[in-house]
XYZ file of C-alpha atoms in Angstrom:
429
model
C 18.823 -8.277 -8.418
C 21.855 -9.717 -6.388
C 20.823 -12.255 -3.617
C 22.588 -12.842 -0.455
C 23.306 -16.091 0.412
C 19.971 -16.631 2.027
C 18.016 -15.123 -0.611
C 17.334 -11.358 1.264
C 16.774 -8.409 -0.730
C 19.275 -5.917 -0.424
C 17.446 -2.763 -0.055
C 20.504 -0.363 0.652
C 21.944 -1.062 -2.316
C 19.485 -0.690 -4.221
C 18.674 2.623 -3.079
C 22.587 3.811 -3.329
C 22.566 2.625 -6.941
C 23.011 5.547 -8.855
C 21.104 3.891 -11.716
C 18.216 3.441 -9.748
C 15.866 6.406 -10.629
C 12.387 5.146 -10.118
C 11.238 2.663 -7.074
C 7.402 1.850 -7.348
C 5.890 0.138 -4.236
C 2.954 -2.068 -5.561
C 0.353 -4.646 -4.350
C -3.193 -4.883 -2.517
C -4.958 -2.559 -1.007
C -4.061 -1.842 3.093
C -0.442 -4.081 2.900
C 1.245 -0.587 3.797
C 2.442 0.684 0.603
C 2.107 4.307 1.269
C 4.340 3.719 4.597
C 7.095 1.979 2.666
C 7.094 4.595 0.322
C 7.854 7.009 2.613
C 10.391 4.508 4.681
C 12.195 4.002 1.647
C 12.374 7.753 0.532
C 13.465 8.686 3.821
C 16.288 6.043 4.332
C 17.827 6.930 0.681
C 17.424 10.273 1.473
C 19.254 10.534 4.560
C 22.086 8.107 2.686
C 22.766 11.092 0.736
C 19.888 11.089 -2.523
C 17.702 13.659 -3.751
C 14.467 12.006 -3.504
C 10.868 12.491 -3.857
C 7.848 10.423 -2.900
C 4.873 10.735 -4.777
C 1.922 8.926 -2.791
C -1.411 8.419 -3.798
C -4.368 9.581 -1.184
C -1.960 8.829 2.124
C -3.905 8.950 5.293
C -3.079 12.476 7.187
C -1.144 10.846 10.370
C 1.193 10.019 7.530
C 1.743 13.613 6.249
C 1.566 14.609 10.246
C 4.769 12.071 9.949
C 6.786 14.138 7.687
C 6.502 16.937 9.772
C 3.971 18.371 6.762
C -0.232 19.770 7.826
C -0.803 18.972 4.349
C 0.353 17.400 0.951
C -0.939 18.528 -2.931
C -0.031 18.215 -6.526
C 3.371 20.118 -5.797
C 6.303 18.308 -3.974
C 7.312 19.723 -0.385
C 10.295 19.396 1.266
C 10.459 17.434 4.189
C 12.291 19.181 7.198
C 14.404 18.035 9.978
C 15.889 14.625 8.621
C 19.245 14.402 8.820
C 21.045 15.472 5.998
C 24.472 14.886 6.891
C 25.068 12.979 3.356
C 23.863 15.591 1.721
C 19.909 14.198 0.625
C 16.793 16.252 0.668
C 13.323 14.217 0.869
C 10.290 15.453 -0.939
C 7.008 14.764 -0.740
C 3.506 15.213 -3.066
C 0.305 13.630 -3.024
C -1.341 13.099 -6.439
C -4.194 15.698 -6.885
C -5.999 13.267 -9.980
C -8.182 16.244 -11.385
C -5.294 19.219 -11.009
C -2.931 17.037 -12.990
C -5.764 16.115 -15.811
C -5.936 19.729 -15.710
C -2.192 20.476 -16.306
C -2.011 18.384 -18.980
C -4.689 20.462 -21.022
C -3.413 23.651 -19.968
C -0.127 22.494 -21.255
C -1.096 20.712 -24.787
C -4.364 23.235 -25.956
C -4.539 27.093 -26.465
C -5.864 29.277 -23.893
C -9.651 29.578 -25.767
C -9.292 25.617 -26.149
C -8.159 25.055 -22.870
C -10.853 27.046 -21.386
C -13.652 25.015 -23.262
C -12.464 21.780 -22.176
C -11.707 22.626 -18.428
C -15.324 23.944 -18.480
C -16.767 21.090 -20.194
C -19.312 19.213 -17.985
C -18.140 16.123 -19.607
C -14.696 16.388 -19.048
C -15.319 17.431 -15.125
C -16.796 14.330 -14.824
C -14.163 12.230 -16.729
C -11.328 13.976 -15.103
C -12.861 13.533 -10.872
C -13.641 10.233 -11.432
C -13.646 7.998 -14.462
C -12.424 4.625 -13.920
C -8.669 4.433 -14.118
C -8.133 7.980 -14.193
C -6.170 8.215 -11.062
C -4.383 5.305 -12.325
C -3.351 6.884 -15.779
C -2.910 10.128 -13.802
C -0.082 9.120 -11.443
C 1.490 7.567 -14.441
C 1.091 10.753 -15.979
C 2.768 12.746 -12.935
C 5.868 9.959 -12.537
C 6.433 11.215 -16.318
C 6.466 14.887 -15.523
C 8.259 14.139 -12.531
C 11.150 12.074 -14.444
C 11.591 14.408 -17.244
C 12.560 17.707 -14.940
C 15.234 15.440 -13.790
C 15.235 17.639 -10.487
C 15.349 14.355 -8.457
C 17.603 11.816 -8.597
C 15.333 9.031 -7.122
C 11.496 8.953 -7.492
C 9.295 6.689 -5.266
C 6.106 5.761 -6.477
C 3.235 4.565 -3.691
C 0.948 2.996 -6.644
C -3.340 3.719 -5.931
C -5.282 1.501 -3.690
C -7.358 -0.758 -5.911
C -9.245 -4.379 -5.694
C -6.354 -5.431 -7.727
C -2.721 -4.282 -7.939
C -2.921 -5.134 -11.622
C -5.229 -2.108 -11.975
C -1.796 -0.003 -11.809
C -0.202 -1.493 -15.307
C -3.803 -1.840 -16.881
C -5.567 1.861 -16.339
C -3.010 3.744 -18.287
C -3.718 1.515 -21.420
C -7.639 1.623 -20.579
C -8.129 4.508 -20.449
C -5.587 5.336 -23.785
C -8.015 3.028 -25.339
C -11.005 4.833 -24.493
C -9.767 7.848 -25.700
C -8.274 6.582 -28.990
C -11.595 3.958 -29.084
C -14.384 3.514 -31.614
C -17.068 5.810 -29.750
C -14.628 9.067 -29.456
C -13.797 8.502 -32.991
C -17.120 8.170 -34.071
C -18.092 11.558 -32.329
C -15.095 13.151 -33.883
C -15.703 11.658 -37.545
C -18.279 14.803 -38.490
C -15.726 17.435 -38.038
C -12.765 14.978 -39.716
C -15.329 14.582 -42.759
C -14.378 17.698 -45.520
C -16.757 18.775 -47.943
C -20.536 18.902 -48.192
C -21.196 15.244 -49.967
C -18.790 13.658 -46.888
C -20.991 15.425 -44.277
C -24.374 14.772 -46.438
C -22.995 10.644 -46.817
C -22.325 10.679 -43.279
C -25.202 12.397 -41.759
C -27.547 9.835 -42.153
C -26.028 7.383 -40.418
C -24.608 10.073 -37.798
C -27.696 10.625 -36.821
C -29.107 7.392 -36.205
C -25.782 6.261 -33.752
C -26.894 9.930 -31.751
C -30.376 9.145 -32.112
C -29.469 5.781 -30.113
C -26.633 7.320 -28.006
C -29.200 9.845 -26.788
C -31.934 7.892 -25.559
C -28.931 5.828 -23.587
C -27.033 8.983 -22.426
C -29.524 11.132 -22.317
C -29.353 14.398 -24.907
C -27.334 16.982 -22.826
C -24.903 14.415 -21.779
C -24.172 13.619 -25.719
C -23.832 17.268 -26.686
C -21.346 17.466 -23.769
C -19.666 14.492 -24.934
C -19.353 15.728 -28.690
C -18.477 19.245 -27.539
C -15.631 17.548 -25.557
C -14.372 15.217 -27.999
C -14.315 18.450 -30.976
C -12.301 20.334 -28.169
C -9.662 17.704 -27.110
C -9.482 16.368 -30.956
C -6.126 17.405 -31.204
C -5.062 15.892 -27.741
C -5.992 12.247 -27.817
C -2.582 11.302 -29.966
C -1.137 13.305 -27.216
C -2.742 10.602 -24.509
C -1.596 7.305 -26.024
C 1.451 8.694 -27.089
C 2.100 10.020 -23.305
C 1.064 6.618 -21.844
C 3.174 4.315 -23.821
C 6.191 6.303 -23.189
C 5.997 6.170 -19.434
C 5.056 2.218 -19.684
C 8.457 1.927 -21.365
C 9.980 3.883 -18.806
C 8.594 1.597 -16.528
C 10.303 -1.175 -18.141
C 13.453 0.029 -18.520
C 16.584 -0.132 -16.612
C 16.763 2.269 -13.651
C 12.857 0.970 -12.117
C 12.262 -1.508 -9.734
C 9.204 -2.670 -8.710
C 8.767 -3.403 -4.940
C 5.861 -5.841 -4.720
C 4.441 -5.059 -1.111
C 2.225 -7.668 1.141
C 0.870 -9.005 4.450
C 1.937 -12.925 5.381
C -1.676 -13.394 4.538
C -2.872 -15.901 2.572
C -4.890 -13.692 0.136
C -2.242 -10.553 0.318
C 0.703 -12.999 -0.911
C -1.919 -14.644 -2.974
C -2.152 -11.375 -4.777
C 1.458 -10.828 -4.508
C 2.403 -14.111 -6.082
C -0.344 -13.035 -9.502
C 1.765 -9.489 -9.712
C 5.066 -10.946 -9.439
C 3.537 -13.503 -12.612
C 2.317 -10.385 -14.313
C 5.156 -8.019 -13.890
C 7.429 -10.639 -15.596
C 5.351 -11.059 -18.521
C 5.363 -7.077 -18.996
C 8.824 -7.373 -18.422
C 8.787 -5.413 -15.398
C 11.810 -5.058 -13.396
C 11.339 -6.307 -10.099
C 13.221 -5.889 -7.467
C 11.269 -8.158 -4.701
C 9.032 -8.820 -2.479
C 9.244 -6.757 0.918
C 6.769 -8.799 3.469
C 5.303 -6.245 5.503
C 3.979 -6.306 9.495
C 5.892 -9.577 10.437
C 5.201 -11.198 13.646
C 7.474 -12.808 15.895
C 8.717 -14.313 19.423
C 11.820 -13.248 21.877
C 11.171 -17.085 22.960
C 10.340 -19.233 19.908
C 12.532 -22.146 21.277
C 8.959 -22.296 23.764
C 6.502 -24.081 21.219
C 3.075 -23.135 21.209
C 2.059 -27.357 21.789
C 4.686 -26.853 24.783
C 3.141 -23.526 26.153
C -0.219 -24.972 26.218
C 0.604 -27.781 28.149
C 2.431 -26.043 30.702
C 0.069 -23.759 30.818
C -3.159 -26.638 31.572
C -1.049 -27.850 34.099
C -0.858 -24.622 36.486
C -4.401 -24.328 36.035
C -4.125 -28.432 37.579
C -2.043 -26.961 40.008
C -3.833 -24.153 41.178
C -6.910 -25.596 41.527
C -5.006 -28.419 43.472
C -3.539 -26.321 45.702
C -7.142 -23.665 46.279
C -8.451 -26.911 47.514
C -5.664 -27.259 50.156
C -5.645 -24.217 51.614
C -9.596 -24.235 51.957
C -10.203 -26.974 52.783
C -8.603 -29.050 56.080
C -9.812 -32.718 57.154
C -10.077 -33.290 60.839
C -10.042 -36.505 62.364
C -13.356 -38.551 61.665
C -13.267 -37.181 58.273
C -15.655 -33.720 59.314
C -14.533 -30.432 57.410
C -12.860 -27.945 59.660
C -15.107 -25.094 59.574
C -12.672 -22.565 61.536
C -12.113 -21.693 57.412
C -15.474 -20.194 57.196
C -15.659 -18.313 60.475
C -16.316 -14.723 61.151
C -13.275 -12.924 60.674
C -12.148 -11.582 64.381
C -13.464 -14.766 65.735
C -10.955 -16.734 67.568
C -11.716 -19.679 65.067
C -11.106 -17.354 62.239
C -7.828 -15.922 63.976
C -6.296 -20.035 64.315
C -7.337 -20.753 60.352
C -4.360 -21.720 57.966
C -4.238 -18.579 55.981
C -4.892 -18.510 51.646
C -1.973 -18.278 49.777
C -3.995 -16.515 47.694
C -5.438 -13.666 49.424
C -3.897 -10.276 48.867
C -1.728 -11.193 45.996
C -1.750 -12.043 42.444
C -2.186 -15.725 41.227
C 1.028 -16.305 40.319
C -0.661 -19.930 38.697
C -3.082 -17.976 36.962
C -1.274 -15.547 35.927
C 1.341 -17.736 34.426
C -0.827 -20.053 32.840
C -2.536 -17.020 31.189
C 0.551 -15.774 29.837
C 1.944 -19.095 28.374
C -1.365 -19.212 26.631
C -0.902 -15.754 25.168
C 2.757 -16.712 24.158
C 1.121 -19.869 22.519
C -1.092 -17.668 20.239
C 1.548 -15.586 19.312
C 3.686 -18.733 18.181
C 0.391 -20.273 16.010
C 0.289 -17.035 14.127
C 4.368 -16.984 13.529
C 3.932 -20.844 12.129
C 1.113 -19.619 10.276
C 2.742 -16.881 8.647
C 5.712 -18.641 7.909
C 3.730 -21.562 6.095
C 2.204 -18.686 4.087
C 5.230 -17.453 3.509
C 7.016 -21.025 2.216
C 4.108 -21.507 0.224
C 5.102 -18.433 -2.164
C 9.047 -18.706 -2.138
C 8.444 -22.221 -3.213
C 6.376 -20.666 -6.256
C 8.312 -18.029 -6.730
C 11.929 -18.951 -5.586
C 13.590 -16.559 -7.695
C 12.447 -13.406 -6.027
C 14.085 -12.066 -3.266
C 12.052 -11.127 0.102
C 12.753 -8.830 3.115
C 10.745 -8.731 5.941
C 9.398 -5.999 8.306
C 9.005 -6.956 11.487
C 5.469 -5.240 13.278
C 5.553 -2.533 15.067
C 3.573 -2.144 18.499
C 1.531 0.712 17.453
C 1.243 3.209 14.347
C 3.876 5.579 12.815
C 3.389 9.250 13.467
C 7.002 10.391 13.454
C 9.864 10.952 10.849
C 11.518 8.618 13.767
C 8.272 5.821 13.051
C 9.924 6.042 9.473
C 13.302 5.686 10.384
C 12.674 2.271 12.048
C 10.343 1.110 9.551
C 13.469 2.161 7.116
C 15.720 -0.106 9.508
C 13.812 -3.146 9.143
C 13.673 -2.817 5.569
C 16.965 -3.190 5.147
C 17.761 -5.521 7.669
C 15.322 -8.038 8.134
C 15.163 -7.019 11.782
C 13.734 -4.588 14.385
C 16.614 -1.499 15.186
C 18.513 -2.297 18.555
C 16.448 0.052 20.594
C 13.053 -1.181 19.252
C 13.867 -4.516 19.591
């Protein structure tokens, strides 16, 4: 990836690449991947691409967004962006068990595919076995790329504990399906003859024996029953998840590592970047999400603070004035505290305080708000020098925070502007 002088990422460009087919936003869970996603597809669509974002479990104000009630397993077109370059924007949400699904309907016979999809086994692997969503979305970026209906394919990766879960499910759960234990259960009906079934029942039934006290015996008959009806499909599996982890590695991806200047999000970051160049991942860089900053940084925070402490000096300085009047001989003037409507009340020096705002307070209060804000821009920036001078090489962008939530294709747009920029848009600024 070209660098500008300052080490940016170009994001523009690399969405108006021709050659780029896939972009897959990655990283820890609640950095704002899924919003990204959908910044990204909506900026290269609206530059003119065919595009289609395929997000994994979005929340709904982000479908609301899109100007969609609802996403599913099928893309939907997006409506009212503009599409003066000639770009449409679609948008899906995986659906992990419909896609599991699709693949059996599409690799078995109708009698077959009936079996499995009934299977009790197989309901439960497909709704929730550990990395199946994982494998799954890989699964549906392969469909996805080979209809070659879109021209550019962005991937919001599944929310995890660890990003890494993304490259490592596909292969897990490959493994499991190609393991020891599902060949084991399928060696009876790969044994021919009666003295290869006799030679292998005895042990056979010693490994169920054991695997049905620890599963429990309907749960192993569903297991077998499973593993005799998918036989033919497992190749199919591996086969289907090594080709789309080449695809990922090949020219026309880029990986957009996503994060929060917070120490354990770029922590995170910084062990992805590490892995995705030992898997030989392209990646693209690093795109620094929810960025805080200051109209008046030249105003330190050390300088705010003390400004600030010395209104509060001030105002108590002058409270004490206006209350409080010597007379001669040193005696308080107690005209302050008369009855109001007395004549001694009417001849009291009046507060500068009463009726009106404490413009001492008030400022002070402010400055030490405006001091805050400054600790947590050093702070993120120190979090941020800590992984460029790790990771030099990659290139960063950074997305300034918004003052509230997106809810609108607009929300998008400016999220899209900052991505490419650096910087809020001129009428968010």
């Amino acid at each position: 990836m070209t660098l500008d002088p300052e080490g940016t990422l170009a994001i523009d460009p690399l969405l108006d690449d021709k050659a780029t087919r896939i972009v897959v936003c990655c990283g820890s869970g609640g950095v704002g991947k899924t919003t990204t996603a959908a910044a990204l597809g909506l900026r290269a669509a609206e530059r003119g691409r065919k595009v289609v974002v395929l997000t994994i479990d979005p929340a709904r104000r982000l479908a609301q967004s899109m100007g969609i009630d609802s996403l599913d397993n099928t893309p939907r077109r997006v409506k009212d962006i503009d599409d003066a370059a000639g770009g449409e924007l679609h948008a899906m949400m995986l659906d992990m068990k419909r896609t599991f699904d699709e693949i059996v309907e599409a690799h078995a016979d109708e009698e077959r595919a009936r079996a499995i999809l009934s299977n009790p086994f197989y309901q439960s692997l497909s709704a929730g076995f550990a990395g199946t969503q994982e494998y799954m979305a890989m699964e549906k970026l392969g469909q996805l790329r080979s209809r070659d209906e879109w021209d550019l394919i962005v991937v919001d990766t599944p929310p995890s504990r660890s990003a890494l879960d993304f490259l490592d499910a596909p292969k897990r759960l490959g493994s499991f399906l190609d393991g020891k234990l599902i060949r084991v259960l399928m060696a009876p009906a790969k044994v021919g003859g009666r003295a290869g079934m006799k030679f292998l029942n005895a042990g056979m039934s010693m490994m169920t024996g054991a695997l049905g006290k620890l599963l429990g015996g309907q749960l192993l008959r569903d297991v077998q029953t499973f593993v005799a009806a998918m036989d033919t499909m497992f190749g199919g599996f591996r086969t289907r998840a090594d080709a789309t982890y080449k695809l990922l590695q090949a020219p026309g991806t880029a990986f957009l590592v996503v994060a929060a200047p917070e120490r354990d999000a770029l922590r995170e970051a910084a062990y992805f970047v590490e892995r995705l160049a030992a898997e030989r991942m392209p990646l693209a860089g690093l795109v620094l999400n929810r960025v805080h900053g200051s109209g008046a940084d030249a105003l330190s925070a050390e300088r705010a603070l003390a400004a600030a402490e010395y209104l509060d000096e001030a105002h108590v300085e002058n409270l004490a004035a206006a209350r409080i009047v010597d007379q001669p001989g040193g005696k308080e003037d107690r005209r302050t505290t008369s009855a109001p409507g007395s004549p001694a009340a009417a001849d009291a020096p009046s507060d500068p305080t009463a009726g009106r705002p404490d413009a001492h307070r008030l400022t002070a209060g402010l400055l030490r708000l405006h001091a805050e804000r400054m600790q947590v821009v050093a702070r993120e920036q120190r979090t941020r020098d800590r992984f460029t001078a790790l990771h030099p090489e990659v290139a960063v962008t950074e997305v300034a925070a918004l003052p509230g939530d997106v809810h609108d294709l607009a929300g998008l747009r400016a999220i899209g502007e900052r991505l490419a920029t650096g910087e809020p848009p001129p009428e968010a600024a």
